[in-house]
Short mmCIF file of C-alpha atoms in Angstrom, two decimals:
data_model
loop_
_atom_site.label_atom_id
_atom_site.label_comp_id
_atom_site.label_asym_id
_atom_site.label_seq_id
_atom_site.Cartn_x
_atom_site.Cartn_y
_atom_site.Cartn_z
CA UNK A 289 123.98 52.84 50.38
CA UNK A 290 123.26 52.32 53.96
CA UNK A 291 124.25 48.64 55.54
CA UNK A 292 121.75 47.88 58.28
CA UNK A 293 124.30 45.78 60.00
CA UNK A 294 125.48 48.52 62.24
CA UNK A 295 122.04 49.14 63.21
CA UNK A 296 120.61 45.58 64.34
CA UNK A 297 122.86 45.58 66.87
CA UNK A 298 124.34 48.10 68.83
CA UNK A 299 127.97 49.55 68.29
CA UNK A 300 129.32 52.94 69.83
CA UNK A 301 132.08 52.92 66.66
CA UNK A 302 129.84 52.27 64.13
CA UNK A 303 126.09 52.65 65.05
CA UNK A 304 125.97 56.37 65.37
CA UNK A 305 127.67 57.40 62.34
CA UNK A 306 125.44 54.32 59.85
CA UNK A 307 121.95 56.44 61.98
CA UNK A 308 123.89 59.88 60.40
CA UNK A 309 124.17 58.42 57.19
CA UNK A 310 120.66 56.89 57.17
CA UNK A 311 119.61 60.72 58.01
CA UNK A 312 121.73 62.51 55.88
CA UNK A 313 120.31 60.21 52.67
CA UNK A 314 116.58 61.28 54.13
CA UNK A 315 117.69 64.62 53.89
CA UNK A 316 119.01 64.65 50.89
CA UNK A 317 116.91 62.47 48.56
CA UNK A 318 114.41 60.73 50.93
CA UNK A 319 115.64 57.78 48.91
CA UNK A 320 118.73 55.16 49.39
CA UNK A 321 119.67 51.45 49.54
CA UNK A 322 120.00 49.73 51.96
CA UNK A 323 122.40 46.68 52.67
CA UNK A 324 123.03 43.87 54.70
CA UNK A 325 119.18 42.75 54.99
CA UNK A 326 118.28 40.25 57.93
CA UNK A 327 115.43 38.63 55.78
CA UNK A 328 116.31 35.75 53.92
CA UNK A 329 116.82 35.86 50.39
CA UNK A 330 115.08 32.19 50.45
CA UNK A 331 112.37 33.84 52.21
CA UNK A 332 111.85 36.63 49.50
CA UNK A 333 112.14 34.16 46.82
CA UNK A 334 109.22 32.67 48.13
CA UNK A 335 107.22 35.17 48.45
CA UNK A 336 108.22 36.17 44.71
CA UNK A 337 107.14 33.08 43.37
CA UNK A 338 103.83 33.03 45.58
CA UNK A 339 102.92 36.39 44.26
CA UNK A 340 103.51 35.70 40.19
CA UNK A 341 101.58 32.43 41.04
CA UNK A 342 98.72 34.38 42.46
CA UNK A 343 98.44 36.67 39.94
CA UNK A 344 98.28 33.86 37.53
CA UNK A 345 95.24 33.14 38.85
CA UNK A 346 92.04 33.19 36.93
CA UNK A 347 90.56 36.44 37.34
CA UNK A 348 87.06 35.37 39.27
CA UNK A 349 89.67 34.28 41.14
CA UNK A 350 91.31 37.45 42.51
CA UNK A 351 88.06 39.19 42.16
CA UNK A 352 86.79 36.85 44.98
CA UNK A 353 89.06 39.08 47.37
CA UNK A 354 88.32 42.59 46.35
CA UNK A 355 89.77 45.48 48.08
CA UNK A 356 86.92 47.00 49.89
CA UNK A 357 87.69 50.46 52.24
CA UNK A 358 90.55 52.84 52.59
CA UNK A 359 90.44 51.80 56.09
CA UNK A 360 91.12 48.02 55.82
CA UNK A 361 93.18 48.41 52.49
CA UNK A 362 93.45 45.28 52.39
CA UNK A 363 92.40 42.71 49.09
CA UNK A 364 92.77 42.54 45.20
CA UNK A 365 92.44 45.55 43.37
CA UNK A 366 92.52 45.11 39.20
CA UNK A 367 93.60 46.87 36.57
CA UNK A 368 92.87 50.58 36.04
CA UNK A 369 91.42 50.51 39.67
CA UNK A 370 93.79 52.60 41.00
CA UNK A 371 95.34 56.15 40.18
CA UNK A 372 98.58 56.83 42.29
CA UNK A 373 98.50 60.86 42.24
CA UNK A 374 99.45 63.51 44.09
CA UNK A 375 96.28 64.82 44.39
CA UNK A 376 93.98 64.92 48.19
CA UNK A 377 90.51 64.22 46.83
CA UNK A 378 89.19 62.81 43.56
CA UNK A 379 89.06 65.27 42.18
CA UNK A 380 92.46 66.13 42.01
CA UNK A 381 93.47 62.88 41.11
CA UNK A 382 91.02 62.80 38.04
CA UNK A 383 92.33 66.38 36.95
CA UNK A 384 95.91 65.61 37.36
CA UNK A 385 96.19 62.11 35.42
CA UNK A 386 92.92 62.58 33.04
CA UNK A 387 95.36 62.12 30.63
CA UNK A 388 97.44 59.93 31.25
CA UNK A 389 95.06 56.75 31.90
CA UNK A 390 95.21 54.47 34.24
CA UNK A 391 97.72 52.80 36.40
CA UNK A 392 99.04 49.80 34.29
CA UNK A 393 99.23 47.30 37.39
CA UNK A 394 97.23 44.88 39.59
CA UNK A 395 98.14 44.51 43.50
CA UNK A 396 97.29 42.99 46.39
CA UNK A 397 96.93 44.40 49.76
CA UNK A 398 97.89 42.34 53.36
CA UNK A 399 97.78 44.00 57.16
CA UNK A 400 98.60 42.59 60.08
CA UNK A 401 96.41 39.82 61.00
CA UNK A 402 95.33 40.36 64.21
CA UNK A 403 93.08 43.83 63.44
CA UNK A 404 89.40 43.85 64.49
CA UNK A 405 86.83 43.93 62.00
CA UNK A 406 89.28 44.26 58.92
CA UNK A 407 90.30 40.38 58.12
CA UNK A 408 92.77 39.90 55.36
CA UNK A 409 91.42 38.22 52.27
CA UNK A 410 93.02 35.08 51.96
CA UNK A 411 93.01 32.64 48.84
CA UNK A 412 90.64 29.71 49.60
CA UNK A 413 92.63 26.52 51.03
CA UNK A 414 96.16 28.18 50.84
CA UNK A 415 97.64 27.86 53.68
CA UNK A 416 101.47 28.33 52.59
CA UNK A 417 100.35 31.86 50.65
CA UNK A 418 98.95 32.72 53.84
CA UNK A 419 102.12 31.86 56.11
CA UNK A 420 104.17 33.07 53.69
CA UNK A 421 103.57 36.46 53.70
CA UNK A 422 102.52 37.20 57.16
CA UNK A 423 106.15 35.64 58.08
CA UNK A 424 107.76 38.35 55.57
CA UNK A 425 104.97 40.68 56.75
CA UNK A 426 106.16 40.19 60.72
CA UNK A 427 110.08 40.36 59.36
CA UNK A 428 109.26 43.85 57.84
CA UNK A 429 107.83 44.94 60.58
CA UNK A 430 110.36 44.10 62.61
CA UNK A 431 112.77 46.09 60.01
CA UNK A 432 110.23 49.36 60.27
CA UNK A 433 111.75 49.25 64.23
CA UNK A 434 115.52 49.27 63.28
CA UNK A 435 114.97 51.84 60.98
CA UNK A 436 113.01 53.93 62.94
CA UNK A 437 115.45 53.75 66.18
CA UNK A 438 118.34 54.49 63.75
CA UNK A 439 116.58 57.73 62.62
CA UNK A 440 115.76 58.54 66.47
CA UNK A 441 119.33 57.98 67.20
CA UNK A 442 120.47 60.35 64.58
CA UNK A 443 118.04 63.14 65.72
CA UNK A 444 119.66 63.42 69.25
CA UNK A 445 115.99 61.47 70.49
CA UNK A 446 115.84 58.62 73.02
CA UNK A 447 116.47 55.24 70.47
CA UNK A 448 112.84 54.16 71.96
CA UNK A 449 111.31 57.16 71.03
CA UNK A 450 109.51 55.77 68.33
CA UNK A 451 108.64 52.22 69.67
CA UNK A 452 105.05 52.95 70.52
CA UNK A 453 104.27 54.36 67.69
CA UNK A 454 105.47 51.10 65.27
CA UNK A 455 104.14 48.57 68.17
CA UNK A 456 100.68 47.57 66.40
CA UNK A 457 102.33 47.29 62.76
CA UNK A 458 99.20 48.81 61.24
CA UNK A 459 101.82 48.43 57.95
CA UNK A 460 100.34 47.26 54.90
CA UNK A 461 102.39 44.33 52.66
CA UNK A 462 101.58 44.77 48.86
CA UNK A 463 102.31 42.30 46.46
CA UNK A 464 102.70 44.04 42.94
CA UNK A 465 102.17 42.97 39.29
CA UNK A 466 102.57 45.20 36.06
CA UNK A 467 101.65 42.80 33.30
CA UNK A 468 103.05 42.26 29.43
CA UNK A 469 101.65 44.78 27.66
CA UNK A 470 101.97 45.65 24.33
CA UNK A 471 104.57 48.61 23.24
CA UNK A 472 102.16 51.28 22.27
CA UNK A 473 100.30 51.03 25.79
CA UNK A 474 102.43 53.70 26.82
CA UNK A 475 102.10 56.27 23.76
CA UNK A 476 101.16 59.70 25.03
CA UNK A 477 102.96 59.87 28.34
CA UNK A 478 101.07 56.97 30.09
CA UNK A 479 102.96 55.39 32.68
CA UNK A 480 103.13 52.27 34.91
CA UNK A 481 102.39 54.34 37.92
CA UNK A 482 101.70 58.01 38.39
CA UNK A 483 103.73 60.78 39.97
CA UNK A 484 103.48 60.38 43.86
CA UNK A 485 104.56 60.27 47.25
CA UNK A 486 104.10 57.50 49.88
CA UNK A 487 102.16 58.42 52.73
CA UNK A 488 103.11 56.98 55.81
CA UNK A 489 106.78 56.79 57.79
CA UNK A 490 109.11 54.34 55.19
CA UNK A 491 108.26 52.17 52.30
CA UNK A 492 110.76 49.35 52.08
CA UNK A 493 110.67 48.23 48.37
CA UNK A 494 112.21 44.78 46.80
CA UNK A 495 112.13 45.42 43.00
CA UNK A 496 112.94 42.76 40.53
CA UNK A 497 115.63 42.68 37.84
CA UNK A 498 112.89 44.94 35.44
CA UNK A 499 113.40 47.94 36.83
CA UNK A 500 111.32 50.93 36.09
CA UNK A 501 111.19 53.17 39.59
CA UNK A 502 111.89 56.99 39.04
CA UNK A 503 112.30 59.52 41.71
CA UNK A 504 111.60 63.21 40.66
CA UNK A 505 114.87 65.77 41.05
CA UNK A 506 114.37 69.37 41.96
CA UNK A 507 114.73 70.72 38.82
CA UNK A 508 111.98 68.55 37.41
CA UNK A 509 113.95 65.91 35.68
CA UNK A 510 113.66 61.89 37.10
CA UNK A 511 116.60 59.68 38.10
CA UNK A 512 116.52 55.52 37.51
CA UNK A 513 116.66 54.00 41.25
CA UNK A 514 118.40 50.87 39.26
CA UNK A 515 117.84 47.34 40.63
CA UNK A 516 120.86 46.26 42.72
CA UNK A 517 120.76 42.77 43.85
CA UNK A 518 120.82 41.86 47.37
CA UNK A 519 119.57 45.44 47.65
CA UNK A 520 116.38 46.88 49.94
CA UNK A 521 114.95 50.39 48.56
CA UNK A 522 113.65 52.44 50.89
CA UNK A 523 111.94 56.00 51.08
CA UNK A 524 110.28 58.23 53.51
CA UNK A 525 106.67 58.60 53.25
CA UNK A 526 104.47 62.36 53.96
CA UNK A 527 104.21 61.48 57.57
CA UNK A 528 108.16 61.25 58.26
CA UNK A 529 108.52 64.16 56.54
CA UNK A 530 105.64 65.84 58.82
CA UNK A 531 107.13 64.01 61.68
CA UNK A 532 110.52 65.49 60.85
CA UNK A 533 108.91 69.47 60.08
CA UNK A 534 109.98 68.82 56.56
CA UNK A 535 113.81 68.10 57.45
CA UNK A 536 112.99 64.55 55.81
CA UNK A 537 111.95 64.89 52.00
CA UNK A 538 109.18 62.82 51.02
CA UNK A 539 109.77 62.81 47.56
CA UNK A 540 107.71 62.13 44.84
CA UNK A 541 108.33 59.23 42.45
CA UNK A 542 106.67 57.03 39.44
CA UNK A 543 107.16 53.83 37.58
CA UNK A 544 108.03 54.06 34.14
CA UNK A 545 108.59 51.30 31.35
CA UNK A 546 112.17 51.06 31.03
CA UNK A 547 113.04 51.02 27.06
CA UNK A 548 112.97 47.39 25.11
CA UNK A 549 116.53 45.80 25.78
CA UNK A 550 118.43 45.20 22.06
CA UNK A 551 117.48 42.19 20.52
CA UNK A 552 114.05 41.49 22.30
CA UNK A 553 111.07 41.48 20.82
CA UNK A 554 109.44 45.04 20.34
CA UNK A 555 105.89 44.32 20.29
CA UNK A 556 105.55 43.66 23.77
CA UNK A 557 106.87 44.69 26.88
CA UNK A 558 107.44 42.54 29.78
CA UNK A 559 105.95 41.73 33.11
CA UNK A 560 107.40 43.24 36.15
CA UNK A 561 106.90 42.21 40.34
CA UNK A 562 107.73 44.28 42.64
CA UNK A 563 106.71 43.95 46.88
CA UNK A 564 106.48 47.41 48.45
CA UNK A 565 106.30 46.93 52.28
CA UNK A 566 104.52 50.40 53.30
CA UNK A 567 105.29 51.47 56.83
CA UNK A 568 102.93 53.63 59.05
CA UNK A 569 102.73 55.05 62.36
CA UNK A 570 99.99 53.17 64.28
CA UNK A 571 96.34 54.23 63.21
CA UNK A 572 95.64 55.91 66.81
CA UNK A 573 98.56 57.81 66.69
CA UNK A 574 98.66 61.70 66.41
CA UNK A 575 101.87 62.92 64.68
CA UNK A 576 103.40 66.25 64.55
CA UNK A 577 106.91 67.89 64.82
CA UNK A 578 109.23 66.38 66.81
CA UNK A 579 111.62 68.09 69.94
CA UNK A 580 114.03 69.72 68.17
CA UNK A 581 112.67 70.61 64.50
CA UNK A 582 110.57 73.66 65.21
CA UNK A 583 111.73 75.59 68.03
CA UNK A 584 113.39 78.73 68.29
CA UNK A 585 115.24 79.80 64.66
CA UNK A 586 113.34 76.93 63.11
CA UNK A 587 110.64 78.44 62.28
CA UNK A 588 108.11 77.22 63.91
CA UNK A 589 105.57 73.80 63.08
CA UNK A 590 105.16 73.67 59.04
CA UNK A 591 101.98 71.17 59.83
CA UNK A 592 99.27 71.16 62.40
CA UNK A 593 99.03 67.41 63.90
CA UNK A 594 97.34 64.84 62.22
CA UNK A 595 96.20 61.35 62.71
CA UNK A 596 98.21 58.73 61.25
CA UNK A 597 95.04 56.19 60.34
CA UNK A 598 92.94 59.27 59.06
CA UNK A 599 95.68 61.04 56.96
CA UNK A 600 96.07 57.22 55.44
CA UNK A 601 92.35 56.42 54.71
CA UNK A 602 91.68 60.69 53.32
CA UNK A 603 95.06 59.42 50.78
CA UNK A 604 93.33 55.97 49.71
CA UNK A 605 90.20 57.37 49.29
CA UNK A 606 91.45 59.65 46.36
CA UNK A 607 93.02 57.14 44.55
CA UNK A 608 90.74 54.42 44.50
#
C-alpha cells in the first residue's frame, strides 16, 4: 500500500521515499493500493448510488445514449458489446476469446466535458447525474497529477515533467455494472471480463465489497486484488509502461466471479459495481522513452513513439 498523503503535499522526509515506493510497486506488479484518498467517501457514495440507479434504468433508456466511436468513447454500451482482449485488431480479439463469450457487463463511458465535437451523453433532465460525476471526474483528474509528479519524482525527472501531458484530462470516467446472473453463466471458462491490459498511463479503480479483479503472475497463475475499504486500486496502463521503456509493467488482468459465499443462494450470482477512472496522456501527445530509460547499457528504445489519442482509438476499435 501506498498513502497518497505524502504526495499531495510536499515533504523532503517523507515525499521522496512514498514516490520510491509508488515506483518500486510499478515495477514490481504494476499494481498496488493506494491510501489516504482526498475524494470524499460521501462523494463516491454518490456516485455509487447514481450509477446502480442508472443502470436500473429501462433499457430504451440507456440505449438512448449509445457509445458511438473509439474516438469519443463516450455513452452506454450493453451487454456482450464489448470484448476486453489482448488482442490489436478484431481479429485477434475474436480468435483469442471465441470461446469464451462475451464480456458479462454493461458500462458507461464519461470524458471531460469541454471536448469539441465529442459531447457526453447525458440522461435527459438529470442534472445531479450530470454534476455528479463530472465533480468525481475533475477530482480524478486532479489525482492522475499527484500520481504522475510522484512517479516523475521517483525517476530523478523535474516533478512538472509530466504536467502538460495530463493538462487537457482527455481521461475517460466509466461507470461499471456486472449484473445477477445465473450460476452456470460461467461454465466453460467464461468470465466477467477477459484477460487484458489498460491502455493509457494509470487506471484508478474503486471496487465494491464483490470483488472479482485478478491480475495475471509470471508464471501464469492469477492473484485476488481483494477489496479493502477506504482503499483506491490503481495500475499502470501500456503507455506508462512505453513511457517508462518497459521499467513499468503493464500487467494484464481479468474479472472473475468470485465463488458463492456459504449459505447464499446458489442459483444465482450477484450484481457487482465497480468505477474505473482510466487515465491517459493527452490525445495530441506523442509518447516515447523517457531521459534516462534507454541510453547507454539500457539497451536502447523497446518502442518507436506513438500517439497517445491514436494508440487509444486503434485499442477501442478492437474491442468494440
Amino acid at each position: 500500500m501506498v498513502s497518497l498523503a505524502p504526495l499531495l503535499k510536499y515533504d523532503p522526509s517523507t515525499t521522496p521515499s512514498a514516490a520510491q515506493s509508488l515506483l518500486s510497486a510499478l515495477k514490481s506488479s504494476g499494481f498496488l493500493y493506494l491510501t489516504d484518498s482526498p475524494i470524499p467517501p460521501s462523494l463516491l457514495s454518490h456516485v455509487y448510488k447514481l450509477s446502480a440507479e442508472f443502470f436500473a434504468r429501462p433499457s430504451e433508456e440507456k440505449n438512448a445514449l449509445p457509445w458511438t466511436t473509439p474516438r469519443a468513447n463516450r455513452g452506454y454500451s450493453g451487454m456482450g458489446m464489448e470484448k476486453t482482449s489482448l488482442g490489436m485488431s478484431k481479429e485477434e480479439v475474436e480468435k483469442e476469446r471465441g470461446g469464451e463469450g462475451d464480456d458479462q457487463k454493461e458500462s458507461f463511458e464519461i470524458g471531460r466535458d469541454n471536448e469539441d465535437g465529442q459531447p457526453n451523453q447525458w440522461p435527459e433532465g438529470d442534472t445531479e447525474f450530470r454534476k455528479t460525476m463530472m465533480d468525481f471526474f475533475e477530482q480524478c483528474k486532479q489525482l492522475h497529477a499527484v500520481v504522475m509528479k510522484g512517479i516523475a519524482l521517483a525517476l530523478n525527472l523535474d516533478p512538472e515533467f509530466f504536467a502538460d501531458f495530463v493538462r487537457q484530462g482527455d481521461n475517460t470516467l466509466r461507470l461499471l455494472h456486472y449484473p445477477s446472473v445465473p450460476a452456470g453463466a460461467f461454465a466453460n471458462g467464461r468470465v466477467r471480463a477477459g484477460l487484458h491490459s489498460d491502455y493509457g498511463s494509470i487506471t484508478l479503480l474503486f471496487q465494491d465489497s464483490r470483488g472479482g479483479l485478478q491480475v495475471e503472475r509470471e508464471d501464469g497463475g492469477f492473484v485476488d486484488v481483494t477489496p479493502i475499504e477506504g482503499t483506491i486500486v490503481m495500475n499502470a496502463g501500456d503507455l506508462l509502461s512505453r513511457w517508462s521503456n518497459g521499467l513499468i509493467q503493464s500487467t494484464r488482468h481479468r474479472v472473475v466471479e468470485p465463488p458463492l459465499k456459504m449459505g447464499k443462494d446458489e442459483e444465482w450470482y450477484p450484481p457487482r459495481y465497480s468505477v474505473a477512472y482510466f487515465c491517459n496522456p493527452d490525445f495530441d501527445r506523442t509518447i516515447e522513452a523517457l531521459p534516462g530509460t534507454w541510453e547507454d547499457s539500457k539497451g536502447g528504445k523497446k518502442w518507436k513513439p506513438v500517439n497517445s489519442g491514436d494508440y487509444l482509438e486503434q485499442r477501442l476499435s478492437a474491442t468494440y
